[in-house]
Amino acid sequence: MATQQVAVVTGGGRRLGHDTSQALIDRGYHVIVVYRTRTAELEQLEAQGARSFQADLANPADVDALIGTLSREERIDLLVNNASEFTPDPEGHEALAEATMRLYQINAAAPILLMAGLSDALLRAGTDLAPSLIVNITDIFTEKPNPRFASYCASKAALSNATLSYARSLAPRVRVNAIMPGPIRFLPDHTDEQRDSVISETLLAREGGFEAVVTQLLAMVDNHFMTGALVPVDGGRRLA
């Protein structure tokens, strides 16, 4: 009997992470969800057999403990570094310093440490012809930064660059790619004015929905000859 494939999804209990986890369960993966706060969506995933581990990726000790636990998995076939925090730069040196360190910890340091710390389990699962896979969720702001979110953009750019580094160091048994979302799904606190502004700067003139990113991720799962790719899923916003 074939061994069930295992996927780890950070931030897997809500929004894009939830839809990604659900799609992987539907694909037959055993999904391990890393979450910060419990949600009804997480409970739905658990009811379908997903395991879950609580960790605050802003806390280095939590990241270390998480790696210690997950590195004992017999195999990990897919790691999705999805968890993220998106905030504008605050005013004032102390506030900016604190925000910048937090964003780098969540958006860059934690994913990098997970890639390194889980590499043995990923290498055990992969073969030269059917490598295991890491997918990092970055942002089109890595190429077209927004000055109001300079620290966020820079943290995602760091993860984008790390994607290329790990694609080289883990080949050929582990593939490493990134998806660069644009306006996928607005947050509830976005105003109509903010929504209209973003849509006006998007060539396809609409938000894409989580399905757009999940579809691309599954395509990366299926394409065994794809690594070191940074793929925008943004409706053309980076070109506007």
Short mmCIF file of C-alpha atoms in Angstrom, two decimals:
data_model
loop_
_atom_site.label_atom_id
_atom_site.label_comp_id
_atom_site.label_asym_id
_atom_site.label_seq_id
_atom_site.Cartn_x
_atom_site.Cartn_y
_atom_site.Cartn_z
CA MET A 1 0.00 0.00 0.00
CA ALA A 2 1.35 3.42 -0.94
CA THR A 3 2.30 5.72 1.91
CA GLN A 4 -0.03 8.70 2.21
CA GLN A 5 1.58 11.98 1.23
CA VAL A 6 1.96 14.59 3.96
CA ALA A 7 1.54 18.35 3.55
CA VAL A 8 2.34 21.06 6.09
CA VAL A 9 0.47 24.35 5.65
CA THR A 10 1.28 27.33 7.87
CA GLY A 11 -1.57 29.70 8.55
CA GLY A 12 -3.77 26.87 7.38
CA GLY A 13 -6.83 27.57 9.52
CA ARG A 14 -8.24 30.60 7.72
CA ARG A 15 -8.61 32.37 4.38
CA LEU A 16 -6.14 31.18 1.72
CA GLY A 17 -4.50 28.72 4.10
CA HIS A 18 -7.82 27.04 4.79
CA ASP A 19 -8.71 26.73 1.10
CA THR A 20 -5.24 25.35 0.38
CA SER A 21 -5.55 22.81 3.18
CA GLN A 22 -8.99 21.75 1.97
CA ALA A 23 -7.78 21.30 -1.61
CA LEU A 24 -4.90 19.14 -0.43
CA ILE A 25 -7.19 17.00 1.71
CA ASP A 26 -9.37 16.56 -1.38
CA ARG A 27 -6.23 15.45 -3.22
CA GLY A 28 -5.63 12.73 -0.64
CA TYR A 29 -2.90 14.39 1.41
CA HIS A 30 -2.64 14.03 5.14
CA VAL A 31 -2.56 17.72 6.06
CA ILE A 32 -0.80 19.20 9.07
CA VAL A 33 -2.14 22.67 9.78
CA VAL A 34 -0.03 25.20 11.66
CA TYR A 35 -2.22 27.89 13.19
CA ARG A 36 -1.99 30.79 15.61
CA THR A 37 -5.67 31.15 16.58
CA ARG A 38 -8.33 28.46 16.43
CA THR A 39 -11.15 29.00 13.95
CA ALA A 40 -14.32 27.21 12.89
CA GLU A 41 -12.60 26.52 9.55
CA LEU A 42 -9.75 24.78 11.37
CA GLU A 43 -12.24 22.57 13.20
CA GLN A 44 -13.76 21.59 9.85
CA LEU A 45 -10.34 20.52 8.62
CA GLU A 46 -9.69 18.55 11.81
CA ALA A 47 -13.01 16.77 11.36
CA GLN A 48 -11.68 15.54 8.00
CA GLY A 49 -8.52 14.12 9.58
CA ALA A 50 -6.13 17.06 9.53
CA ARG A 51 -3.71 17.39 12.42
CA SER A 52 -3.03 20.82 13.85
CA PHE A 53 -0.25 22.47 15.80
CA GLN A 54 -0.47 25.88 17.44
CA ALA A 55 2.49 28.21 16.96
CA ASP A 56 3.00 31.95 16.91
CA LEU A 57 5.55 32.41 14.14
CA ALA A 58 6.43 35.83 15.57
CA ASN A 59 7.94 33.97 18.52
CA PRO A 60 11.30 32.32 17.69
CA ALA A 61 10.83 29.81 20.52
CA ASP A 62 7.53 28.66 18.99
CA VAL A 63 9.22 28.25 15.61
CA ASP A 64 11.99 26.17 17.15
CA ALA A 65 9.48 23.97 18.97
CA LEU A 66 7.42 23.53 15.82
CA ILE A 67 10.46 22.46 13.83
CA GLY A 68 11.44 20.06 16.58
CA THR A 69 8.02 18.41 16.38
CA LEU A 70 7.56 18.35 12.61
CA SER A 71 11.12 17.25 11.84
CA ARG A 72 10.25 13.91 13.43
CA GLU A 73 7.71 13.20 10.68
CA GLU A 74 8.68 10.15 8.64
CA ARG A 75 8.16 12.20 5.51
CA ILE A 76 6.92 15.59 4.36
CA ASP A 77 5.98 15.79 0.69
CA LEU A 78 4.82 19.40 0.61
CA LEU A 79 5.52 22.47 2.74
CA VAL A 80 3.39 25.56 2.10
CA ASN A 81 4.75 28.66 3.81
CA ASN A 82 1.51 30.62 3.74
CA ALA A 83 1.32 32.35 7.14
CA SER A 84 1.89 36.07 6.83
CA GLU A 85 1.31 39.44 8.43
CA PHE A 86 0.51 42.57 6.40
CA THR A 87 0.72 45.93 8.11
CA PRO A 88 1.78 49.44 7.03
CA ASP A 89 4.92 51.00 8.45
CA PRO A 90 4.11 52.92 11.66
CA GLU A 91 5.49 56.35 12.45
CA GLY A 92 8.31 56.77 14.95
CA HIS A 93 11.61 54.96 15.19
CA GLU A 94 10.74 52.58 18.03
CA ALA A 95 7.40 51.58 16.54
CA LEU A 96 8.97 51.07 13.11
CA ALA A 97 11.81 49.00 14.56
CA GLU A 98 9.38 46.73 16.40
CA ALA A 99 7.11 46.33 13.39
CA THR A 100 9.99 45.63 11.03
CA MET A 101 11.48 42.94 13.25
CA ARG A 102 8.07 41.32 13.66
CA LEU A 103 7.36 41.29 9.92
CA TYR A 104 10.78 39.85 9.12
CA GLN A 105 10.32 37.16 11.75
CA ILE A 106 6.89 36.07 10.47
CA ASN A 107 7.30 36.61 6.74
CA ALA A 108 10.96 35.69 6.21
CA ALA A 109 12.79 34.15 9.17
CA ALA A 110 10.14 31.58 10.13
CA PRO A 111 9.67 30.26 6.56
CA ILE A 112 13.43 30.09 6.03
CA LEU A 113 13.92 28.18 9.28
CA LEU A 114 11.09 25.81 8.36
CA MET A 115 12.65 25.12 4.97
CA ALA A 116 15.97 24.36 6.61
CA GLY A 117 14.60 22.52 9.64
CA LEU A 118 12.24 20.27 7.66
CA SER A 119 14.64 19.63 4.79
CA ASP A 120 15.53 16.11 5.96
CA ALA A 121 11.87 15.05 6.01
CA LEU A 122 11.36 16.65 2.58
CA LEU A 123 14.45 14.91 1.20
CA ARG A 124 13.22 11.57 2.57
CA ALA A 125 9.94 11.99 0.68
CA GLY A 126 11.44 13.14 -2.60
CA THR A 127 13.12 11.28 -5.43
CA ASP A 128 15.06 12.54 -8.43
CA LEU A 129 12.06 11.94 -10.70
CA ALA A 130 9.33 12.87 -8.20
CA PRO A 131 10.78 15.54 -5.92
CA SER A 132 8.96 16.81 -2.87
CA LEU A 133 7.92 20.47 -2.94
CA ILE A 134 8.06 23.73 -1.02
CA VAL A 135 5.75 26.57 -2.05
CA ASN A 136 6.31 29.98 -0.50
CA ILE A 137 3.50 32.53 -0.69
CA THR A 138 5.13 35.89 -1.32
CA ASP A 139 3.54 38.95 -2.98
CA ILE A 140 3.71 41.00 -6.17
CA PHE A 141 5.00 43.77 -3.90
CA THR A 142 8.36 41.96 -4.06
CA GLU A 143 8.67 43.40 -7.56
CA LYS A 144 6.52 46.50 -7.22
CA PRO A 145 6.84 47.66 -3.59
CA ASN A 146 4.39 49.99 -1.91
CA PRO A 147 6.28 52.64 0.13
CA ARG A 148 3.55 52.63 2.82
CA PHE A 149 4.34 48.96 3.44
CA ALA A 150 8.11 49.10 2.98
CA SER A 151 8.98 46.65 5.77
CA TYR A 152 6.32 44.16 4.67
CA CYS A 153 7.47 44.35 1.05
CA ALA A 154 11.10 43.89 2.02
CA SER A 155 10.28 40.88 4.22
CA LYS A 156 8.47 39.21 1.33
CA ALA A 157 11.33 40.06 -1.02
CA ALA A 158 13.67 38.28 1.41
CA LEU A 159 11.49 35.16 1.21
CA SER A 160 11.43 35.43 -2.58
CA ASN A 161 15.22 35.45 -2.68
CA ALA A 162 15.40 32.57 -0.20
CA THR A 163 13.14 30.60 -2.54
CA LEU A 164 15.86 30.75 -5.18
CA SER A 165 18.58 29.83 -2.71
CA TYR A 166 16.75 26.77 -1.42
CA ALA A 167 15.77 25.72 -4.94
CA ARG A 168 19.49 25.43 -5.62
CA SER A 169 20.56 23.84 -2.34
CA LEU A 170 17.79 21.22 -2.10
CA ALA A 171 17.76 20.10 -5.74
CA PRO A 172 17.18 17.60 -7.21
CA ARG A 173 15.05 15.84 -4.56
CA VAL A 174 13.14 18.93 -3.37
CA ARG A 175 11.64 21.60 -5.60
CA VAL A 176 11.13 25.13 -4.26
CA ASN A 177 8.80 27.66 -5.88
CA ALA A 178 6.92 30.80 -4.90
CA ILE A 179 3.51 32.18 -5.75
CA MET A 180 3.19 35.97 -5.82
CA PRO A 181 -0.47 36.87 -5.19
CA GLY A 182 -2.00 40.21 -6.06
CA PRO A 183 -5.58 41.25 -5.19
CA ILE A 184 -6.94 37.81 -4.32
CA ARG A 185 -9.51 38.48 -1.58
CA PHE A 186 -10.03 41.80 0.18
CA LEU A 187 -10.05 41.92 3.96
CA PRO A 188 -13.30 42.85 5.72
CA ASP A 189 -11.83 46.15 6.86
CA HIS A 190 -10.99 47.33 3.34
CA THR A 191 -13.17 50.30 2.39
CA ASP A 192 -15.07 50.58 -0.89
CA GLU A 193 -12.67 53.33 -1.90
CA GLN A 194 -9.67 51.07 -1.26
CA ARG A 195 -11.26 48.22 -3.19
CA ASP A 196 -12.05 50.46 -6.16
CA SER A 197 -8.52 51.83 -6.17
CA VAL A 198 -6.95 48.36 -6.28
CA ILE A 199 -9.36 47.09 -8.93
CA SER A 200 -8.65 50.13 -11.10
CA GLU A 201 -4.96 49.15 -11.04
CA THR A 202 -5.64 45.51 -11.99
CA LEU A 203 -5.74 44.63 -15.68
CA LEU A 204 -8.45 41.98 -15.22
CA ALA A 205 -10.47 44.49 -13.14
CA ARG A 206 -11.54 42.10 -10.36
CA GLU A 207 -10.23 40.21 -7.37
CA GLY A 208 -9.10 36.71 -8.15
CA GLY A 209 -10.39 34.75 -5.17
CA PHE A 210 -8.42 32.16 -3.23
CA GLU A 211 -9.12 29.59 -5.95
CA ALA A 212 -6.71 31.40 -8.29
CA VAL A 213 -3.79 30.78 -5.94
CA VAL A 214 -4.86 27.25 -5.01
CA THR A 215 -5.11 26.35 -8.71
CA GLN A 216 -1.55 27.56 -9.27
CA LEU A 217 -0.28 25.69 -6.23
CA LEU A 218 -1.82 22.44 -7.45
CA ALA A 219 -0.24 23.05 -10.85
CA MET A 220 3.13 23.29 -9.09
CA VAL A 221 2.39 20.00 -7.33
CA ASP A 222 1.70 18.34 -10.67
CA ASN A 223 4.64 19.78 -12.61
CA HIS A 224 7.72 17.86 -11.48
CA PHE A 225 10.01 19.87 -13.80
CA MET A 226 9.44 23.24 -12.16
CA THR A 227 11.70 24.71 -9.50
CA GLY A 228 13.04 28.15 -8.67
CA ALA A 229 9.92 29.71 -10.22
CA LEU A 230 8.35 32.92 -8.89
CA VAL A 231 4.86 32.96 -10.37
CA PRO A 232 2.59 36.02 -10.16
CA VAL A 233 -1.15 35.41 -9.68
CA ASP A 234 -2.31 39.00 -9.69
CA GLY A 235 -4.68 39.66 -12.57
CA GLY A 236 -1.97 41.77 -14.16
CA ARG A 237 -1.77 44.33 -11.36
CA ARG A 238 2.03 44.43 -11.38
CA LEU A 239 1.87 45.68 -15.00
CA ALA A 240 -0.59 48.52 -14.38
#
